[in-house]
């Protein structure tokens, strides 16, 4: 049975992180777990600081938007691990804007609605689900709930996303990847490592920001004369539109500011008129602007059980025929699985460490085999418990893991035992402080080949 690498089994998307800014007041919503030295404190821990005093955003400013029932959301402070709340469960009359430990409280649920008076562009109203009133900020920087039926000053919020989909940007013609090297310079690379991973972030107007995954504040930018470079400031020059190529093979990435397409000749990056670019001619050494967007994990996942928090692992097959799969509490090479698409649209799950295929026999026993057959075909279905079901394509049984970590196949999709999480296995990389430490030590760029062998 033939298998092939699937274009995308599951998108490699980060948890939603964003900034919440009130444009009319020029302030940013900021969480604080202790007494604040800047901004206005609202007792329960929420602080609003102006953009001038929080010019370089920190984790205090970052929020995660988490879906809740009924189309509502909760706003999770990543710094404090608490939730934005418009009241107190012990005092129904309270409307203080604060932080709560209870994500399930009605006070912590909000409705996000597009603004009708600001032309979109990421501008929204944040309405408290319980109070049917809007989160607002007065001219002194204090938070309150507005009962106004109109959109007034201080009642609209800009959602500026910091997270997105993680992808390799790979030239179809020249087989090189876009890279942001350890010094922050953009160039083509033949590798598939952490420096070559980029984050595609929605800008709110149909365009995207493209930032380095390793250098999180370095954004892809260009000039009118065709130069391509990284900048630390978001702006119109850092917005790009991504459209399918005319031949259907890959995408074209065009600067929104200059109307020029990102391209490479294999040795350098540039932008050019999309009309003049070579269209996927494999024999040409001219610049090409056709790119493949490849998930940063290359369809390699850790598979964890929602009921036991254990990971499915493989062991070397020391004899002919199937051997048992195992569960562990670790995330190592033995717990990595490559999802591959089979000819009939089903999936195979292949251990990256041992090249063994996860399967199930007619008795419900979970097996590992050296070659994929009908027993090794699976389909992936969404679970209502926040993960996926892994279903045997041949037997229609469902992969299950009890609280003790025992794997089996069952006939029903009843609870968390049949729910699994797919965690992307990302390439190795270095954090910003680690990079700064190396560069500050006076090492030449060439020395990174030894200091960072994954480049």
Coordinates of C-alpha atoms in Angstrom, one line a residue:
X1 CA 0.0 0.0 0.0
X2 CA 1.4 3.4 -1.0
X3 CA 1.4 6.3 1.3
X4 CA 2.4 9.9 0.7
X5 CA 3.1 12.9 2.8
X6 CA -0.2 14.7 3.4
X7 CA -0.2 18.5 2.5
X8 CA -1.8 19.3 5.8
X9 CA -3.3 16.8 8.3
X10 CA -3.9 19.4 11.0
X11 CA -2.8 23.0 10.8
X12 CA 0.2 23.9 13.0
X13 CA -1.5 26.7 14.8
X14 CA -0.4 28.4 18.0
X15 CA -2.8 29.1 20.9
X16 CA -4.4 32.4 20.3
X17 CA -2.4 35.3 21.8
X18 CA -3.4 38.9 21.2
X19 CA -3.2 42.5 22.5
X20 CA -6.4 44.4 23.3
X21 CA -6.0 48.1 22.6
X22 CA -8.5 50.9 22.9
X23 CA -7.6 53.2 20.0
X24 CA -9.7 56.2 21.0
X25 CA -8.0 56.3 24.5
X26 CA -4.6 55.2 23.3
X27 CA -4.4 52.6 26.1
X28 CA -3.8 48.8 26.2
X29 CA -5.5 46.3 28.4
X30 CA -2.8 44.9 30.8
X31 CA -3.1 42.3 33.5
X32 CA -1.2 42.6 36.8
X33 CA -1.1 40.1 39.6
X34 CA 0.3 42.5 42.2
X35 CA 0.0 46.2 42.9
X36 CA 0.7 48.2 39.8
X37 CA 3.4 50.9 39.5
X38 CA 2.0 52.2 36.3
X39 CA -1.5 52.7 35.0
X40 CA -4.8 52.5 36.8
X41 CA -5.4 49.6 39.1
X42 CA -8.9 48.2 39.6
X43 CA -8.3 46.3 42.8
X44 CA -8.9 42.9 41.3
X45 CA -5.7 43.1 39.3
X46 CA -6.6 44.5 35.9
X47 CA -4.5 47.5 34.8
X48 CA -4.8 49.7 31.8
X49 CA -1.5 51.3 30.7
X50 CA -1.0 53.8 27.9
X51 CA 0.8 52.7 24.8
X52 CA 3.5 55.3 25.6
X53 CA 4.4 53.6 28.9
X54 CA 4.0 50.1 27.4
X55 CA 5.8 50.8 24.1
X56 CA 7.4 47.4 24.2
X57 CA 4.7 44.9 25.1
X58 CA 5.4 42.2 27.6
X59 CA 3.6 39.0 28.6
X60 CA 1.5 41.3 31.0
X61 CA -0.2 42.6 27.9
X62 CA -1.0 39.3 26.2
X63 CA -4.4 37.7 26.3
X64 CA -5.7 34.4 24.9
X65 CA -9.2 34.2 23.4
X66 CA -10.7 30.9 24.5
X67 CA -14.1 29.8 22.9
X68 CA -16.9 29.1 25.4
X69 CA -20.5 27.9 24.9
X70 CA -23.1 29.8 22.9
X71 CA -20.6 31.7 20.7
X72 CA -19.1 33.5 23.7
X73 CA -15.4 33.7 24.7
X74 CA -13.3 34.0 27.9
X75 CA -10.3 36.3 27.9
X76 CA -7.4 34.6 29.6
X77 CA -4.5 36.6 31.0
X78 CA -1.4 34.7 30.1
X79 CA 0.6 36.5 32.8
X80 CA -1.7 35.8 35.7
X81 CA -3.4 32.7 34.5
X82 CA -6.8 34.3 35.3
X83 CA -9.8 35.5 33.4
X84 CA -11.2 38.9 32.7
X85 CA -14.4 39.3 34.7
X86 CA -17.1 42.0 35.0
X87 CA -18.2 41.1 38.5
X88 CA -18.0 39.0 41.6
X89 CA -19.8 35.7 42.1
X90 CA -20.3 36.6 45.8
X91 CA -21.8 39.9 44.9
X92 CA -24.4 40.0 42.1
X93 CA -24.5 43.8 42.1
X94 CA -20.8 44.2 41.5
X95 CA -19.7 45.4 38.1
X96 CA -16.0 45.8 38.8
X97 CA -13.6 44.9 36.0
X98 CA -11.3 42.4 37.6
X99 CA -9.6 39.0 37.2
X100 CA -11.2 35.7 38.2
X101 CA -10.0 32.2 38.7
X102 CA -13.2 30.8 37.4
X103 CA -13.4 30.5 33.6
X104 CA -16.9 29.0 33.8
X105 CA -18.4 31.9 35.6
X106 CA -21.0 34.0 33.7
X107 CA -19.1 37.1 34.8
X108 CA -16.0 35.9 32.8
X109 CA -17.8 35.4 29.5
X110 CA -17.8 38.0 26.8
X111 CA -19.2 38.5 23.3
X112 CA -16.9 39.8 20.6
X113 CA -18.7 41.8 17.9
X114 CA -17.3 43.7 15.0
X115 CA -17.6 47.5 15.3
X116 CA -20.2 49.0 12.9
X117 CA -18.7 52.5 13.0
X118 CA -15.0 51.8 12.5
X119 CA -15.0 49.9 9.2
X120 CA -13.7 46.7 10.6
X121 CA -9.9 46.3 10.5
X122 CA -9.8 44.4 13.8
X123 CA -12.0 46.9 15.7
X124 CA -14.5 45.2 18.0
X125 CA -16.9 45.6 20.9
X126 CA -16.4 43.5 23.9
X127 CA -19.8 42.9 25.5
X128 CA -20.3 41.3 28.9
X129 CA -22.6 38.3 28.4
X130 CA -24.2 38.6 31.8
X131 CA -24.7 42.3 32.0
X132 CA -25.4 43.0 28.3
X133 CA -23.1 46.0 28.5
X134 CA -19.8 46.9 26.8
X135 CA -16.3 47.0 28.2
X136 CA -15.2 50.6 28.1
X137 CA -12.3 52.9 29.2
X138 CA -12.8 56.5 30.3
X139 CA -10.4 59.4 29.6
X140 CA -8.6 58.7 32.9
X141 CA -7.8 55.1 31.9
X142 CA -10.4 53.5 34.2
X143 CA -12.3 50.5 33.1
X144 CA -16.1 50.3 33.4
X145 CA -19.2 48.7 31.8
X146 CA -21.0 51.1 29.4
X147 CA -24.8 50.8 29.0
X148 CA -24.9 53.1 26.0
X149 CA -26.8 51.8 23.0
X150 CA -24.4 53.7 20.7
X151 CA -20.7 53.2 20.1
X152 CA -19.0 55.9 22.1
X153 CA -15.4 57.0 22.8
X154 CA -13.6 54.3 24.7
X155 CA -15.9 51.5 23.8
X156 CA -14.1 49.9 20.9
X157 CA -11.1 47.7 21.1
X158 CA -8.6 46.6 18.5
X159 CA -7.6 43.0 18.6
X160 CA -4.0 42.7 17.5
X161 CA -3.1 39.0 17.0
X162 CA 0.4 37.9 18.1
X163 CA 0.1 34.2 17.2
X164 CA -0.8 32.4 14.0
X165 CA -0.1 29.4 11.8
X166 CA 3.5 28.2 11.8
X167 CA 4.8 27.4 8.3
X168 CA 7.9 26.8 6.2
X169 CA 8.0 29.1 3.1
X170 CA 9.6 26.9 0.5
X171 CA 10.4 27.8 -3.1
X172 CA 8.8 25.4 -5.5
X173 CA 11.4 26.0 -8.2
X174 CA 14.7 26.4 -6.3
X175 CA 14.0 24.1 -3.3
X176 CA 15.1 26.6 -0.7
X177 CA 13.3 28.0 2.4
X178 CA 12.9 31.5 3.6
X179 CA 15.1 32.0 6.7
X180 CA 15.7 34.6 9.4
X181 CA 19.3 33.8 10.5
X182 CA 20.7 34.2 14.0
X183 CA 21.6 37.8 13.3
X184 CA 18.1 38.6 12.0
X185 CA 19.0 38.7 8.3
X186 CA 16.6 37.2 5.8
X187 CA 18.1 34.8 3.2
X188 CA 17.3 31.5 1.4
X189 CA 18.3 28.3 3.1
X190 CA 18.4 24.6 2.1
X191 CA 17.5 23.5 5.7
X192 CA 14.2 22.7 7.4
X193 CA 15.0 23.9 10.9
X194 CA 13.8 26.4 13.4
X195 CA 15.3 29.4 11.7
X196 CA 13.2 28.6 8.6
X197 CA 9.8 28.6 10.4
X198 CA 7.6 31.7 10.0
X199 CA 4.4 32.7 11.7
X200 CA 1.5 33.9 9.6
X201 CA -0.6 36.3 11.6
X202 CA -4.0 37.7 10.5
X203 CA -3.9 41.4 10.1
X204 CA -7.7 41.8 10.0
X205 CA -8.1 43.2 6.5
X206 CA -7.4 40.0 4.5
X207 CA -3.7 40.4 4.7
X208 CA -1.2 38.8 7.0
X209 CA 2.0 39.7 8.9
X210 CA 4.8 37.2 8.5
X211 CA 7.2 37.0 11.4
X212 CA 10.1 34.8 12.3
X213 CA 9.2 32.0 14.8
X214 CA 12.6 32.2 16.4
X215 CA 12.9 36.0 16.3
X216 CA 9.3 36.6 17.3
X217 CA 9.5 40.4 16.8
X218 CA 11.1 40.3 13.3
X219 CA 8.6 40.9 10.5
X220 CA 9.0 40.2 6.8
X221 CA 9.2 43.6 5.0
X222 CA 10.3 45.0 1.6
X223 CA 11.0 48.2 -0.1
X224 CA 9.7 49.7 -3.4
X225 CA 13.1 48.9 -5.1
X226 CA 12.8 45.2 -4.4
X227 CA 14.9 44.7 -1.3
X228 CA 13.6 42.2 1.3
X229 CA 14.5 42.6 5.0
X230 CA 13.3 42.1 8.5
X231 CA 11.9 44.9 10.7
X232 CA 10.8 45.0 14.3
X233 CA 7.9 47.4 13.7
X234 CA 4.5 46.4 12.2
X235 CA 3.2 48.6 9.5
X236 CA 1.9 48.8 6.0
X237 CA 5.2 47.6 4.6
X238 CA 4.9 44.4 6.7
X239 CA 1.5 43.4 5.3
X240 CA 1.3 40.6 2.7
X241 CA -1.5 39.0 0.7
X242 CA -1.3 35.3 0.0
X243 CA -3.1 33.9 -3.1
X244 CA -3.0 30.7 -5.0
X245 CA -0.7 30.6 -8.0
X246 CA -2.4 30.5 -11.4
X247 CA -1.2 27.0 -12.1
X248 CA -2.6 25.8 -8.8
X249 CA 0.9 24.7 -7.6
X250 CA 1.8 26.8 -4.6
X251 CA 1.0 30.4 -3.6
X252 CA 2.1 33.9 -4.5
X253 CA 3.0 36.3 -1.6
X254 CA 2.6 39.9 -2.6
X255 CA 3.5 43.1 -0.6
X256 CA 0.4 45.0 0.1
X257 CA 2.3 48.3 0.1
X258 CA 4.3 47.9 -3.1
X259 CA 2.3 45.3 -5.1
X260 CA 5.5 43.3 -5.7
X261 CA 5.8 39.5 -5.1
X262 CA 8.3 37.8 -2.8
X263 CA 10.7 35.8 -5.0
X264 CA 14.1 34.1 -5.0
X265 CA 16.7 32.9 -7.5
X266 CA 18.0 30.4 -5.0
X267 CA 20.8 32.6 -3.7
X268 CA 19.0 35.8 -2.6
X269 CA 15.6 37.2 -1.8
X270 CA 13.9 40.0 -3.7
X271 CA 10.5 41.3 -4.8
X272 CA 9.4 41.7 -8.4
X273 CA 6.4 42.4 -10.5
X274 CA 4.2 39.2 -10.2
X275 CA 3.6 39.3 -14.0
X276 CA 7.3 39.0 -14.8
X277 CA 8.2 36.1 -12.5
X278 CA 9.1 32.7 -13.9
X279 CA 6.2 30.4 -13.4
X280 CA 7.5 27.1 -11.9
X281 CA 10.1 26.4 -14.7
X282 CA 12.3 23.8 -13.0
X283 CA 15.1 24.4 -15.5
X284 CA 15.2 28.2 -15.1
X285 CA 17.7 30.0 -12.8
X286 CA 15.6 33.1 -13.0
X287 CA 13.7 34.4 -9.9
X288 CA 10.6 32.5 -9.0
X289 CA 7.7 33.7 -6.9
X290 CA 5.9 30.4 -6.4
X291 CA 6.0 29.1 -2.9
X292 CA 4.8 26.1 -0.9
X293 CA 3.5 26.7 2.6
X294 CA 4.5 23.6 4.6
X295 CA 3.4 23.0 8.2
X296 CA 6.3 23.7 10.5
X297 CA 5.9 20.3 12.2
X298 CA 5.9 18.6 8.8
X299 CA 2.8 16.6 9.9
X300 CA 4.7 15.1 12.9
X301 CA 2.7 15.1 16.1
X302 CA 2.8 13.8 19.7
X303 CA -0.5 12.0 20.4
X304 CA -1.6 12.4 24.0
X305 CA -4.6 10.9 25.7
X306 CA -7.1 13.4 27.2
X307 CA -8.0 11.0 30.0
X308 CA -4.5 9.9 31.2
X309 CA -2.3 12.7 29.8
X310 CA 0.0 10.0 28.5
X311 CA 1.6 9.8 25.1
X312 CA 1.4 7.0 22.6
X313 CA 4.9 5.6 21.9
X314 CA 6.6 2.9 19.9
X315 CA 9.2 0.3 20.7
X316 CA 11.6 -1.3 18.3
X317 CA 10.1 -4.3 16.5
X318 CA 12.5 -7.1 17.3
X319 CA 10.6 -9.8 15.6
X320 CA 8.6 -10.3 12.5
X321 CA 5.0 -9.3 12.8
X322 CA 3.2 -6.9 15.1
X323 CA 4.4 -5.7 18.4
X324 CA 2.6 -3.7 21.1
X325 CA 2.4 0.0 21.3
X326 CA 3.0 1.7 24.7
X327 CA 2.1 4.9 26.5
X328 CA 4.5 7.0 28.4
X329 CA 4.6 10.3 30.3
X330 CA 7.4 11.7 28.2
X331 CA 7.8 13.5 24.9
X332 CA 10.7 12.0 23.1
X333 CA 11.6 10.7 19.6
X334 CA 9.8 7.4 20.4
X335 CA 6.5 9.4 20.9
X336 CA 6.6 11.2 17.6
X337 CA 4.3 10.1 14.8
X338 CA 4.2 11.2 11.2
X339 CA 0.7 11.4 9.7
X340 CA 0.7 10.3 6.1
X341 CA -2.2 10.2 3.6
X342 CA -3.0 6.9 2.0
X343 CA -4.3 6.5 -1.5
X344 CA -8.0 6.2 -0.4
X345 CA -7.8 9.4 1.8
X346 CA -7.4 7.6 5.1
X347 CA -4.3 8.2 7.2
X348 CA -1.4 6.1 8.5
X349 CA 0.4 6.9 11.7
X350 CA 4.1 6.0 11.4
X351 CA 6.6 6.1 14.3
X352 CA 9.3 8.6 13.2
X353 CA 11.9 6.8 15.4
X354 CA 11.2 3.1 14.3
X355 CA 9.3 3.4 11.1
X356 CA 6.5 1.2 12.5
X357 CA 2.8 1.8 11.7
X358 CA 0.1 2.0 14.4
X359 CA -2.7 -0.4 13.7
X360 CA -5.6 -2.4 15.3
X361 CA -6.6 -6.0 14.7
X362 CA -10.2 -7.4 14.5
X363 CA -10.0 -8.2 18.2
X364 CA -9.3 -4.6 19.2
X365 CA -5.6 -5.1 20.0
X366 CA -3.4 -2.1 19.2
X367 CA -0.4 -3.2 17.1
X368 CA 2.8 -1.9 15.5
X369 CA 3.7 -3.2 12.0
X370 CA 6.6 -2.7 9.7
X371 CA 4.4 -2.1 6.7
X372 CA 1.0 -0.5 6.4
X373 CA -2.0 -2.6 5.6
X374 CA -5.8 -2.3 6.0
X375 CA -5.4 -2.6 9.8
X376 CA -3.1 0.4 9.8
X377 CA -5.5 2.9 8.1
X378 CA -7.2 5.5 10.3
X379 CA -9.5 8.5 10.0
X380 CA -9.4 11.6 12.2
X381 CA -12.7 13.0 13.5
X382 CA -13.3 16.0 15.7
X383 CA -14.2 15.2 19.3
X384 CA -16.7 17.4 21.3
X385 CA -14.3 17.1 24.2
X386 CA -11.6 19.4 22.7
X387 CA -9.5 16.9 20.7
X388 CA -9.9 14.2 18.0
X389 CA -11.2 10.7 17.7
X390 CA -8.8 8.3 15.9
X391 CA -11.0 5.7 14.1
X392 CA -10.0 2.5 12.4
X393 CA -10.9 2.8 8.7
X394 CA -11.1 -1.0 8.4
X395 CA -12.9 -2.0 11.6
X396 CA -14.6 1.3 12.6
X397 CA -13.4 0.8 16.1
X398 CA -12.1 3.8 18.0
X399 CA -8.7 4.2 19.7
X400 CA -9.1 4.4 23.4
X401 CA -6.8 4.9 26.4
X402 CA -8.0 4.4 30.0
X403 CA -6.8 6.4 33.0
X404 CA -4.0 3.9 33.6
X405 CA -2.6 4.4 30.1
X406 CA -3.7 1.1 28.6
X407 CA -4.4 1.3 24.8
X408 CA -7.3 -0.6 23.2
X409 CA -9.9 -0.2 20.5
X410 CA -13.6 0.2 21.5
X411 CA -16.8 0.5 19.6
X412 CA -18.2 3.7 21.2
X413 CA -17.1 7.3 21.3
X414 CA -18.3 7.8 24.9
X415 CA -16.0 10.1 26.8
X416 CA -12.5 11.4 27.3
X417 CA -10.9 7.9 27.0
X418 CA -11.5 8.1 23.2
X419 CA -10.3 11.7 22.9
X420 CA -6.7 12.4 21.9
X421 CA -4.8 15.7 21.5
X422 CA -2.4 16.2 18.5
X423 CA 0.5 18.3 19.7
X424 CA 2.8 19.5 16.8
X425 CA 6.4 18.4 17.1
X426 CA 8.3 21.6 16.3
X427 CA 11.9 21.8 15.0
X428 CA 14.6 22.9 17.5
X429 CA 15.4 26.6 17.8
X430 CA 16.9 29.1 20.1
X431 CA 15.1 31.8 22.0
X432 CA 15.8 35.5 21.6
X433 CA 17.9 35.9 24.8
X434 CA 20.0 32.8 23.9
X435 CA 20.7 34.3 20.5
X436 CA 21.6 37.6 22.0
X437 CA 24.0 35.9 24.4
X438 CA 25.8 34.2 21.5
X439 CA 26.0 37.2 19.3
X440 CA 27.1 39.4 22.2
X441 CA 30.0 37.0 22.8
X442 CA 31.6 38.1 19.6
X443 CA 31.1 34.9 17.6
X444 CA 31.2 35.3 13.8
X445 CA 28.1 34.1 11.9
X446 CA 30.0 31.2 10.5
X447 CA 30.6 29.9 14.1
X448 CA 26.9 29.2 14.4
X449 CA 27.4 26.0 12.4
X450 CA 29.1 24.6 15.5
X451 CA 27.1 26.5 18.1
X452 CA 23.8 25.6 16.5
X453 CA 24.0 22.4 14.5
X454 CA 20.3 22.5 13.7
X455 CA 20.7 25.6 11.4

